[in-house]
Amino acid sequence: MGGQVSSPPGRAPSIAEVLALPVLAAGRPQVVTGVPHLGRPVRWVHITELTDPASFLKGGELVLTTGMPLPEESVGIRRYVDELADIGAAALVIELVRRYHRPPDALVHACRARELPLITLAKDVNFLEVTQVVHALILGNQAEAMRRTQRVHEAFTTLTLRGAGPEDVMRAAAEMSGRTVVLENLVHQALICEPSGTTLEEALTDWEQRSRAAPPGDRTSQRGPEGWLTAPVEYQGERWGRVAMLPAPTTEPAFGPEHITVLERTAMALTVARLIHPTPWERTAHRNALRDLVEQRHRSPEDAYARLAALGLPTEKSRFLTVVVDLPADTTANLETRLFQVLRTTGIPALLGELTPGRLGVLLALSPSHTWLPAVERLSEAALSLSPQAVVSVGSEIDDLTDVPRSFHQATRVAEATPPDQRLPPGRSFHELADVNLRRLLYALREDTRIQEYAEQQLGRLLDNDTRHGTDLLTTLRHYLDAAGNKTSAARLGGLSRETFYQRLRTIERLLDCDLESGEKRTALHVALTALDALRTG
């Protein structure tokens, strides 16, 4: 009397699944009409020998009959089928054992006209047993659906109580539904995408165009030509955006009651999260997208392009420039707000976000008509006006998003190689790769013990002598090296007589056991002295 169907827990079995049950398969069922509709759900089974069974139906029933009550005339048969179709019966199953051995032509024509599946049974079947098996299956699925719904509610309640952010909420929605979910704002920018069974590229390509084809609604419903399931997300009583659940790329039914429950609870949890996490989610989306680019966390370049385009950043025929802003950590939030405002006035699309504490990153998307210099100057001026200690540096201009990590790495190296007392070239408020000279390079490497050991090995004995005897031979050496070995110029720089200066040089040569006339040695000492300055600055 048993048997299994493959309908997922919580979903009513389809006509095809019910026909596959052993209890019905034993009757050798044959689908006469309505093959395309065998996916209809069966919500109940009804045995009838009445001439007007529709008055006892509510819709979705699999109607079982021996054919005994069917009218003789065609008009009566059509009325019988019309009443079943009007009430929404799932299908009509007729046994070809007692009254009929083939279905009447009028019945076949009427069912075909009303797209009502007509199934015949060639052998006798115990209808009571059919109802018991199918009803047990339906009720079992309903109970499982209730348990799963309860688990969904409990999961989202837990997320809300622990103050989960939007990323956690969306991740849970994708895991519970097995569907890709996307959070977008009112201008159709995809802020968060959690793919399931697909890629970011497949989910987000041409996002704005596809999203605008699915008009917004005030309640959870399927929208647009792709059949998205969408639910509005509110903030302080007003619609702020929406969350969309995309159909699975399979032939199975797009969504069931459980998907609706998950999406509605997702929207509620996002509304609460919006109150708990006041930072604008557009900024969070920018920050996460930038970090994923810099840390190369995308599955493919196509995923990266699709994600940034869905955020509103032009990616086709664009050039890109990276900017890094280093500043005291306690001013980062205020500067981020200020730079967002400045970027809007430049007319250049950009992503902006905190890469690490005290370091903001900017990715400018430049069209052929854009030049980046005015925009970077305005960003620099805004940063310096808020924090005079800010250091703004740029990487190289690039044509491909896959080069963004390299460009950001360059901008970061420029920032790290800029000592606090480093002066900018006249008329410029930011630093670039060409500014990194020997002093900057050694300043950037100042924490490397090999640099420290080198400086100590080259100058340690001279520094020890100055400390013990109160002399300043290091300054004498500096003047000599700055004068490129010209002793007369060096003596003048130090305000010393030539004889005194020569005597000090001989003392330096003795202490360092070297010949200062050697160009190679002067270069080694110049590097060591520059490293010492960088170490002391650090």
Coordinates of C-alpha atoms in Angstrom, one line a residue:
M1 CA 0.0 0.0 0.0
G2 CA 3.1 2.2 0.2
G3 CA 5.3 3.9 -2.2
Q4 CA 7.5 7.0 -2.5
V5 CA 7.3 10.1 -4.7
S6 CA 10.1 12.5 -5.3
S7 CA 8.3 15.7 -4.3
P8 CA 10.3 17.8 -1.9
P9 CA 9.2 18.0 1.7
G10 CA 6.5 20.6 2.1
R11 CA 5.3 20.6 -1.5
A12 CA 2.1 18.8 -2.7
P13 CA 2.9 15.9 -5.0
S14 CA 2.3 16.4 -8.7
I15 CA -0.1 14.4 -10.9
A16 CA 2.9 12.6 -12.5
E17 CA 4.3 11.8 -9.1
V18 CA 1.0 10.4 -7.9
L19 CA 0.6 8.3 -11.0
A20 CA 4.0 6.8 -10.3
L21 CA 2.8 5.4 -6.9
P22 CA 2.6 1.6 -6.9
V23 CA -1.1 1.7 -5.9
L24 CA -2.0 3.6 -9.1
A25 CA 0.7 2.2 -11.3
A26 CA -0.8 -1.2 -10.8
G27 CA -3.9 0.1 -12.8
R28 CA -1.7 0.8 -15.9
P29 CA -2.6 4.5 -16.1
Q30 CA -2.5 6.1 -19.5
V31 CA -2.6 9.9 -20.0
V32 CA -5.1 10.7 -22.7
T33 CA -5.1 14.5 -22.5
G34 CA -3.3 17.2 -20.6
V35 CA 0.3 15.8 -20.8
P36 CA 1.8 19.3 -20.4
H37 CA -0.2 19.8 -17.2
L38 CA 1.1 16.7 -15.3
G39 CA 3.1 19.0 -13.0
R40 CA 0.0 20.3 -11.4
P41 CA -0.1 19.7 -7.6
V42 CA -2.5 17.2 -6.2
R43 CA -3.9 18.7 -3.0
W44 CA -6.5 15.9 -2.3
V45 CA -8.1 12.8 -3.8
H46 CA -11.9 12.7 -4.3
I47 CA -13.9 9.5 -5.2
T48 CA -17.2 10.3 -6.8
E49 CA -20.0 8.5 -8.6
L50 CA -22.1 11.7 -8.8
T51 CA -23.2 13.5 -11.9
D52 CA -22.3 16.9 -10.3
P53 CA -19.1 16.2 -8.3
A54 CA -17.8 19.8 -8.6
S55 CA -20.2 21.0 -5.8
F56 CA -18.1 18.9 -3.3
L57 CA -14.7 20.1 -4.6
K58 CA -12.5 23.1 -3.6
G59 CA -9.8 22.8 -6.3
G60 CA -6.7 20.8 -6.8
E61 CA -8.3 17.4 -6.4
L62 CA -7.5 14.2 -8.3
V63 CA -11.0 13.0 -9.1
L64 CA -11.5 9.2 -9.3
T65 CA -14.5 7.6 -11.0
T66 CA -15.6 4.3 -12.5
G67 CA -17.4 6.3 -15.2
M68 CA -20.8 5.0 -14.1
P69 CA -22.3 8.5 -13.4
L70 CA -21.2 10.1 -16.7
P71 CA -24.1 11.4 -18.8
E72 CA -25.0 9.6 -22.0
E73 CA -25.3 12.7 -24.2
S74 CA -22.3 14.9 -25.3
V75 CA -23.9 18.0 -23.8
G76 CA -24.0 16.5 -20.4
I77 CA -20.4 15.2 -20.6
R78 CA -19.2 18.7 -21.6
R79 CA -21.1 20.2 -18.7
Y80 CA -19.5 17.6 -16.4
V81 CA -16.0 18.5 -17.6
D82 CA -16.7 22.2 -17.5
E83 CA -17.7 22.1 -13.9
L84 CA -14.5 20.2 -12.9
A85 CA -12.3 22.6 -14.9
D86 CA -14.1 25.6 -13.5
I87 CA -13.5 24.5 -9.9
G88 CA -9.9 23.8 -10.6
A89 CA -9.7 20.0 -10.3
A90 CA -6.2 18.7 -10.9
A91 CA -7.2 15.8 -13.1
L92 CA -9.9 13.2 -13.9
V93 CA -9.1 9.5 -13.5
I94 CA -11.6 7.1 -15.1
E95 CA -11.5 3.3 -14.7
L96 CA -12.1 1.4 -17.9
V97 CA -13.4 -1.8 -16.3
R98 CA -17.1 -1.6 -15.6
R99 CA -19.0 0.8 -17.9
Y100 CA -16.3 1.7 -20.5
H101 CA -13.4 -0.1 -22.2
R102 CA -12.3 3.1 -24.0
P103 CA -13.0 6.7 -23.0
P104 CA -15.9 8.3 -24.8
D105 CA -14.9 10.6 -27.6
A106 CA -17.0 13.4 -26.2
L107 CA -15.1 13.1 -22.9
V108 CA -11.7 13.2 -24.6
H109 CA -12.7 16.3 -26.7
A110 CA -14.2 18.1 -23.7
C111 CA -11.1 17.4 -21.5
R112 CA -8.8 18.5 -24.3
A113 CA -10.7 21.7 -24.8
R114 CA -10.5 22.6 -21.2
E115 CA -6.9 21.4 -20.7
L116 CA -8.0 19.0 -18.0
P117 CA -5.7 16.0 -17.7
L118 CA -7.7 12.8 -18.4
I119 CA -6.1 9.5 -17.2
T120 CA -7.5 6.1 -17.9
L121 CA -6.9 2.9 -15.8
A122 CA -6.9 -0.3 -17.7
K123 CA -7.1 -2.5 -14.6
D124 CA -9.2 -2.4 -11.5
V125 CA -7.7 -0.3 -8.7
N126 CA -8.8 0.0 -5.0
F127 CA -9.8 3.7 -4.9
L128 CA -10.0 3.7 -1.1
E129 CA -6.4 2.5 -0.9
V130 CA -5.4 5.3 -3.4
T131 CA -6.9 7.9 -1.2
Q132 CA -5.2 6.5 1.9
V133 CA -1.8 6.5 0.3
V134 CA -2.0 9.9 -1.4
H135 CA -3.7 11.6 1.6
A136 CA -1.0 10.2 3.9
L137 CA 1.7 11.6 1.6
I138 CA 0.0 15.0 1.4
L139 CA -0.5 15.3 5.1
G140 CA 3.0 14.1 5.8
N141 CA 4.3 16.8 3.4
Q142 CA 2.2 19.4 5.1
A143 CA 3.5 18.4 8.5
E144 CA 7.1 18.6 7.2
A145 CA 6.3 21.9 5.6
M146 CA 5.2 23.2 9.0
R147 CA 8.3 21.9 10.7
R148 CA 10.5 23.5 8.0
T149 CA 8.7 26.8 8.3
Q150 CA 9.2 26.7 12.0
R151 CA 12.9 26.1 11.5
V152 CA 13.0 29.1 9.1
H153 CA 11.4 31.4 11.7
E154 CA 13.7 30.2 14.4
A155 CA 16.8 30.7 12.2
F156 CA 15.9 34.3 11.3
T157 CA 14.8 35.1 14.9
T158 CA 18.3 33.9 16.1
L159 CA 19.9 36.1 13.4
T160 CA 17.9 39.1 14.5
L161 CA 18.6 38.6 18.2
R162 CA 22.3 38.5 17.7
G163 CA 22.3 41.6 15.6
A164 CA 23.4 40.0 12.3
G165 CA 24.4 42.2 9.5
P166 CA 22.9 42.1 6.0
E167 CA 25.6 39.8 4.6
D168 CA 24.7 37.2 7.3
V169 CA 21.0 37.5 6.6
M170 CA 21.4 37.1 2.8
R171 CA 23.8 34.2 3.3
A172 CA 21.2 32.4 5.5
A173 CA 18.5 33.1 2.9
A174 CA 20.5 31.5 0.1
E175 CA 21.3 28.5 2.2
M176 CA 17.8 27.9 3.4
S177 CA 16.1 28.4 0.0
G178 CA 18.7 26.9 -2.3
R179 CA 18.2 29.9 -4.5
T180 CA 20.3 32.9 -5.5
V181 CA 19.2 36.0 -3.5
V182 CA 20.0 39.6 -4.3
L183 CA 19.6 42.8 -2.3
E184 CA 19.1 46.0 -4.3
N185 CA 18.4 49.6 -3.6
L186 CA 15.7 51.8 -5.2
V187 CA 18.0 52.7 -8.2
H188 CA 18.5 49.0 -8.9
Q189 CA 22.1 48.7 -7.7
A190 CA 22.8 45.1 -6.5
L191 CA 24.4 45.6 -3.1
I192 CA 24.7 42.0 -2.0
C193 CA 24.4 38.8 -4.1
E194 CA 24.5 35.4 -2.6
P195 CA 24.6 32.9 -5.4
S196 CA 23.3 29.3 -5.1
G197 CA 23.8 26.9 -7.9
T198 CA 25.0 29.7 -10.2
T199 CA 27.8 32.2 -10.6
L200 CA 27.9 36.0 -9.9
E201 CA 28.3 36.5 -13.6
E202 CA 25.1 34.5 -14.4
A203 CA 23.1 36.2 -11.6
L204 CA 24.2 39.8 -12.1
T205 CA 24.9 40.3 -15.8
D206 CA 22.8 43.2 -17.1
W207 CA 21.3 43.5 -13.6
E208 CA 19.8 46.9 -13.9
Q209 CA 18.0 46.2 -17.2
R210 CA 16.6 42.9 -15.9
S211 CA 15.6 44.4 -12.6
R212 CA 13.7 47.3 -14.2
A213 CA 11.8 44.7 -16.2
A214 CA 10.5 43.3 -12.9
P215 CA 8.4 46.2 -11.4
P216 CA 8.4 46.7 -7.7
G217 CA 5.5 45.6 -5.5
D218 CA 4.2 46.2 -2.0
R219 CA 4.1 42.5 -1.1
T220 CA 5.9 39.3 -1.8
S221 CA 5.1 38.1 -5.3
Q222 CA 6.6 36.9 -8.6
R223 CA 7.7 39.6 -10.9
G224 CA 9.0 40.2 -14.4
P225 CA 9.7 38.0 -17.4
E226 CA 12.2 35.8 -15.4
G227 CA 9.7 35.2 -12.7
W228 CA 11.7 36.7 -9.8
L229 CA 10.2 36.3 -6.3
T230 CA 10.6 39.7 -4.7
A231 CA 9.8 41.3 -1.4
P232 CA 10.1 45.0 -0.4
V233 CA 12.6 46.0 2.3
E234 CA 11.6 49.0 4.4
Y235 CA 13.5 51.5 6.5
Q236 CA 11.8 53.8 9.0
G237 CA 8.4 53.1 7.4
E238 CA 9.4 53.7 3.8
R239 CA 10.4 51.3 1.1
W240 CA 14.2 51.3 0.9
G241 CA 14.9 48.6 -1.6
R242 CA 13.9 45.0 -2.2
V243 CA 15.3 41.5 -2.0
A244 CA 14.9 39.2 -5.0
M245 CA 15.0 35.4 -5.2
L246 CA 16.0 34.1 -8.6
P247 CA 14.5 30.9 -10.0
A248 CA 16.8 27.8 -10.1
P249 CA 18.2 27.0 -13.5
T250 CA 16.2 23.7 -13.6
T251 CA 12.8 22.5 -14.8
E252 CA 11.5 22.1 -11.3
P253 CA 8.8 24.6 -10.1
A254 CA 10.3 27.9 -9.5
F255 CA 9.1 28.6 -5.9
G256 CA 6.9 27.0 -3.3
P257 CA 5.4 28.2 0.0
E258 CA 8.7 27.7 1.8
H259 CA 10.5 30.0 -0.5
I260 CA 7.9 32.7 0.1
T261 CA 8.4 32.2 3.9
V262 CA 12.2 32.5 3.6
L263 CA 12.0 35.6 1.5
E264 CA 9.5 37.4 3.7
R265 CA 11.6 36.6 6.8
T266 CA 14.7 37.8 4.9
A267 CA 13.0 41.1 4.2
M268 CA 11.9 41.5 7.9
A269 CA 15.4 40.6 9.1
L270 CA 17.0 43.1 6.7
T271 CA 14.7 45.8 8.0
V272 CA 15.8 45.2 11.5
A273 CA 19.5 45.0 10.4
R274 CA 19.1 48.4 8.7
L275 CA 18.1 49.9 12.1
I276 CA 21.0 48.1 14.0
H277 CA 23.7 48.9 11.4
P278 CA 23.2 52.6 10.5
T279 CA 26.2 52.8 8.1
P280 CA 24.7 53.2 4.6
W281 CA 24.7 49.8 2.9
E282 CA 25.9 51.3 -0.3
R283 CA 29.1 52.1 1.4
T284 CA 29.4 48.6 2.8
A285 CA 28.8 47.2 -0.7
H286 CA 31.6 49.4 -2.0
R287 CA 34.0 48.4 0.7
N288 CA 33.3 44.7 0.2
A289 CA 33.6 44.9 -3.5
L290 CA 37.0 46.8 -3.3
R291 CA 38.4 44.3 -0.7
D292 CA 37.4 41.4 -2.9
L293 CA 39.1 43.0 -5.9
V294 CA 42.3 43.8 -4.0
E295 CA 42.4 40.4 -2.4
Q296 CA 41.4 38.6 -5.6
R297 CA 38.5 36.7 -4.1
H298 CA 36.3 36.5 -7.2
R299 CA 35.9 33.2 -8.8
S300 CA 36.6 34.7 -12.3
P301 CA 37.2 38.1 -13.9
E302 CA 33.7 37.8 -15.4
D303 CA 32.2 37.6 -11.9
A304 CA 34.2 40.7 -10.9
Y305 CA 33.0 42.7 -13.9
A306 CA 29.3 41.6 -13.4
R307 CA 29.4 42.5 -9.7
L308 CA 30.9 46.0 -10.2
A309 CA 28.5 46.7 -13.1
A310 CA 25.6 45.7 -11.0
L311 CA 26.8 48.2 -8.3
G312 CA 26.6 50.9 -10.9
L313 CA 30.3 51.2 -12.0
P314 CA 30.8 51.3 -15.8
T315 CA 33.1 48.5 -16.8
E316 CA 32.9 48.6 -20.6
K317 CA 35.4 50.9 -22.4
S318 CA 36.6 52.3 -19.1
R319 CA 40.0 53.0 -17.7
F320 CA 40.6 52.6 -14.0
L321 CA 42.8 54.5 -11.5
T322 CA 43.4 53.5 -7.9
V323 CA 43.8 56.0 -5.1
V324 CA 44.9 55.2 -1.5
V325 CA 44.3 57.7 1.4
D326 CA 46.2 57.0 4.6
L327 CA 45.1 59.0 7.7
P328 CA 44.6 58.7 11.5
A329 CA 42.2 55.8 12.2
D330 CA 39.8 58.0 14.2
T331 CA 39.1 60.3 11.2
T332 CA 38.3 57.5 8.7
A333 CA 34.5 57.6 9.0
N334 CA 34.3 61.4 8.7
L335 CA 36.7 61.4 5.7
E336 CA 34.8 58.6 4.0
T337 CA 31.6 60.6 4.2
R338 CA 33.4 63.7 2.9
L339 CA 35.0 61.8 0.0
F340 CA 31.7 60.3 -1.0
Q341 CA 30.4 63.9 -1.4
V342 CA 33.4 65.0 -3.3
L343 CA 33.2 62.1 -5.7
R344 CA 29.6 62.9 -6.6
T345 CA 30.7 66.4 -7.7
T346 CA 33.4 65.1 -10.0
G347 CA 31.0 63.2 -12.2
I348 CA 33.4 60.2 -12.3
P349 CA 31.8 56.9 -11.2
A350 CA 33.9 55.3 -8.4
L351 CA 34.0 52.8 -5.6
L352 CA 35.2 54.0 -2.2
G353 CA 35.7 52.0 1.0
E354 CA 38.0 51.2 3.9
L355 CA 40.6 48.7 2.9
T356 CA 42.3 48.5 6.4
P357 CA 41.9 50.6 9.5
G358 CA 43.2 54.1 8.7
R359 CA 43.4 53.4 4.9
L360 CA 40.7 54.2 2.4
G361 CA 40.7 52.9 -1.2
V362 CA 39.2 54.6 -4.2
L363 CA 38.7 53.0 -7.7
L364 CA 37.9 55.6 -10.4
A365 CA 36.2 54.4 -13.6
L366 CA 37.3 56.8 -16.3
S367 CA 35.6 57.3 -19.6
P368 CA 37.6 58.4 -22.7
S369 CA 36.5 62.0 -21.9
H370 CA 37.6 61.9 -18.2
T371 CA 41.0 63.0 -16.9
W372 CA 41.8 61.8 -13.4
L373 CA 44.0 64.6 -12.2
P374 CA 41.3 67.1 -11.2
A375 CA 39.3 64.4 -9.4
V376 CA 42.4 63.2 -7.4
E377 CA 43.4 66.8 -6.6
R378 CA 39.9 67.4 -5.1
L379 CA 40.1 64.2 -3.1
S380 CA 43.5 65.2 -1.8
E381 CA 42.4 68.6 -0.9
A382 CA 39.4 67.2 1.0
A383 CA 41.5 64.7 2.8
L384 CA 44.2 67.3 3.8
S385 CA 41.5 69.8 4.9
L386 CA 40.1 67.2 7.3
S387 CA 43.5 65.8 8.4
P388 CA 46.8 67.5 7.6
Q389 CA 48.5 64.2 8.3
A390 CA 46.7 62.5 5.4
V391 CA 48.8 60.9 2.7
V392 CA 47.1 60.5 -0.7
S393 CA 48.8 58.3 -3.3
V394 CA 47.9 56.9 -6.7
G395 CA 48.7 53.8 -8.6
S396 CA 49.1 53.4 -12.3
E397 CA 46.2 53.8 -14.7
I398 CA 44.9 50.4 -16.0
D399 CA 42.5 49.1 -18.6
D400 CA 41.6 45.8 -17.0
L401 CA 40.0 45.1 -13.7
T402 CA 42.3 42.1 -13.2
D403 CA 45.1 44.6 -12.8
V404 CA 43.4 46.4 -9.9
P405 CA 45.3 44.5 -7.2
R406 CA 48.6 45.5 -8.8
S407 CA 47.6 49.1 -9.1
F408 CA 46.4 49.3 -5.5
H409 CA 49.6 47.6 -4.4
Q410 CA 51.6 50.3 -6.2
A411 CA 49.5 53.1 -4.5
T412 CA 50.0 51.4 -1.1
R413 CA 53.7 51.1 -1.6
V414 CA 53.9 54.9 -2.5
A415 CA 51.9 55.7 0.7
E416 CA 54.1 53.4 2.8
A417 CA 57.3 55.0 1.3
T418 CA 56.2 58.5 2.2
P419 CA 57.8 59.8 5.5
P420 CA 55.7 62.2 7.5
D421 CA 58.1 65.1 6.7
Q422 CA 58.2 64.4 2.9
R423 CA 57.4 67.5 0.9
L424 CA 55.2 67.3 -2.2
P425 CA 56.3 68.7 -5.5
P426 CA 55.1 72.3 -6.0
G427 CA 51.5 72.5 -7.1
R428 CA 50.6 68.9 -6.3
S429 CA 48.7 67.5 -3.2
F430 CA 49.2 63.8 -3.8
H431 CA 52.0 61.3 -4.2
E432 CA 52.6 59.0 -7.2
L433 CA 55.0 56.1 -8.1
A434 CA 57.6 58.4 -9.7
D435 CA 58.1 60.1 -6.4
V436 CA 59.6 57.0 -4.8
N437 CA 63.3 57.8 -4.6
L438 CA 66.0 56.1 -2.5
R439 CA 64.9 57.8 0.7
R440 CA 61.3 56.7 0.2
L441 CA 62.3 53.2 -0.7
L442 CA 64.4 52.8 2.5
Y443 CA 61.7 54.4 4.6
A444 CA 59.2 51.8 3.3
L445 CA 61.7 49.0 4.2
R446 CA 62.7 50.5 7.5
E447 CA 61.2 47.5 9.5
D448 CA 63.3 45.0 7.6
T449 CA 66.1 43.9 10.0
R450 CA 68.4 43.6 7.0
I451 CA 68.2 47.4 6.4
Q452 CA 68.8 48.0 10.1
E453 CA 71.8 45.6 10.1
Y454 CA 73.2 47.3 7.0
A455 CA 73.0 50.8 8.5
E456 CA 74.6 49.6 11.7
Q457 CA 77.4 47.7 9.9
Q458 CA 78.3 50.7 7.8
L459 CA 78.0 53.5 10.4
G460 CA 77.9 51.8 13.8
R461 CA 81.6 52.5 14.8
L462 CA 81.2 56.2 13.7
L463 CA 78.0 56.6 15.8
D464 CA 79.6 54.9 18.8
N465 CA 82.6 57.3 18.6
D466 CA 80.3 60.3 18.4
T467 CA 78.4 59.1 21.4
R468 CA 81.5 58.4 23.6
H469 CA 83.4 61.5 22.7
G470 CA 80.7 64.0 22.0
T471 CA 81.9 64.5 18.4
D472 CA 79.8 65.0 15.3
L473 CA 81.7 63.1 12.7
L474 CA 78.4 61.8 11.2
T475 CA 77.5 65.4 10.1
T476 CA 81.0 65.8 8.6
L477 CA 80.4 62.6 6.6
R478 CA 77.0 63.8 5.5
H479 CA 78.4 67.1 4.2
Y480 CA 81.1 65.2 2.3
L481 CA 78.6 62.8 0.7
D482 CA 76.1 65.6 -0.1
A483 CA 79.0 67.5 -1.9
A484 CA 79.7 64.3 -4.0
G485 CA 83.2 64.1 -2.6
N486 CA 84.2 67.8 -3.1
K487 CA 86.1 68.5 0.1
T488 CA 86.2 72.3 -0.4
S489 CA 82.4 72.5 -0.8
A490 CA 81.9 70.1 2.1
A491 CA 84.1 72.1 4.4
R492 CA 82.1 75.2 3.5
L493 CA 78.9 73.4 4.2
G494 CA 80.2 72.5 7.7
G495 CA 81.7 75.9 8.4
L496 CA 85.1 74.4 8.9
S497 CA 88.6 75.1 7.8
R498 CA 90.0 72.8 5.1
E499 CA 92.6 71.5 7.5
T500 CA 90.1 70.7 10.2
F501 CA 87.8 69.1 7.7
Y502 CA 90.6 66.9 6.2
Q503 CA 91.6 65.8 9.7
R504 CA 88.0 64.7 10.4
L505 CA 87.9 62.8 7.2
R506 CA 91.0 60.9 8.1
T507 CA 89.5 60.0 11.5
I508 CA 86.3 58.8 9.7
E509 CA 88.4 56.6 7.3
R510 CA 90.3 55.1 10.2
L511 CA 87.1 54.4 12.2
L512 CA 85.3 52.9 9.3
D513 CA 88.5 51.2 7.8
C514 CA 87.7 52.6 4.3
D515 CA 89.0 54.9 1.6
L516 CA 86.5 57.7 1.0
E517 CA 88.0 58.4 -2.4
S518 CA 86.3 55.2 -3.6
G519 CA 83.1 55.9 -5.4
E520 CA 81.7 52.5 -4.5
K521 CA 82.4 53.1 -0.8
R522 CA 80.8 56.6 -0.9
T523 CA 77.7 55.0 -2.5
A524 CA 77.5 52.4 0.2
L525 CA 77.8 55.0 3.0
H526 CA 75.3 57.3 1.3
V527 CA 72.8 54.4 1.2
A528 CA 73.5 53.6 4.9
L529 CA 73.1 57.3 5.9
T530 CA 69.8 57.5 4.0
A531 CA 68.6 54.3 5.7
L532 CA 69.6 55.7 9.1
D533 CA 67.6 58.9 8.4
A534 CA 64.6 56.7 7.4
L535 CA 64.9 54.6 10.6
R536 CA 65.1 57.7 12.8
T537 CA 62.1 59.2 11.0
G538 CA 60.1 56.0 11.5

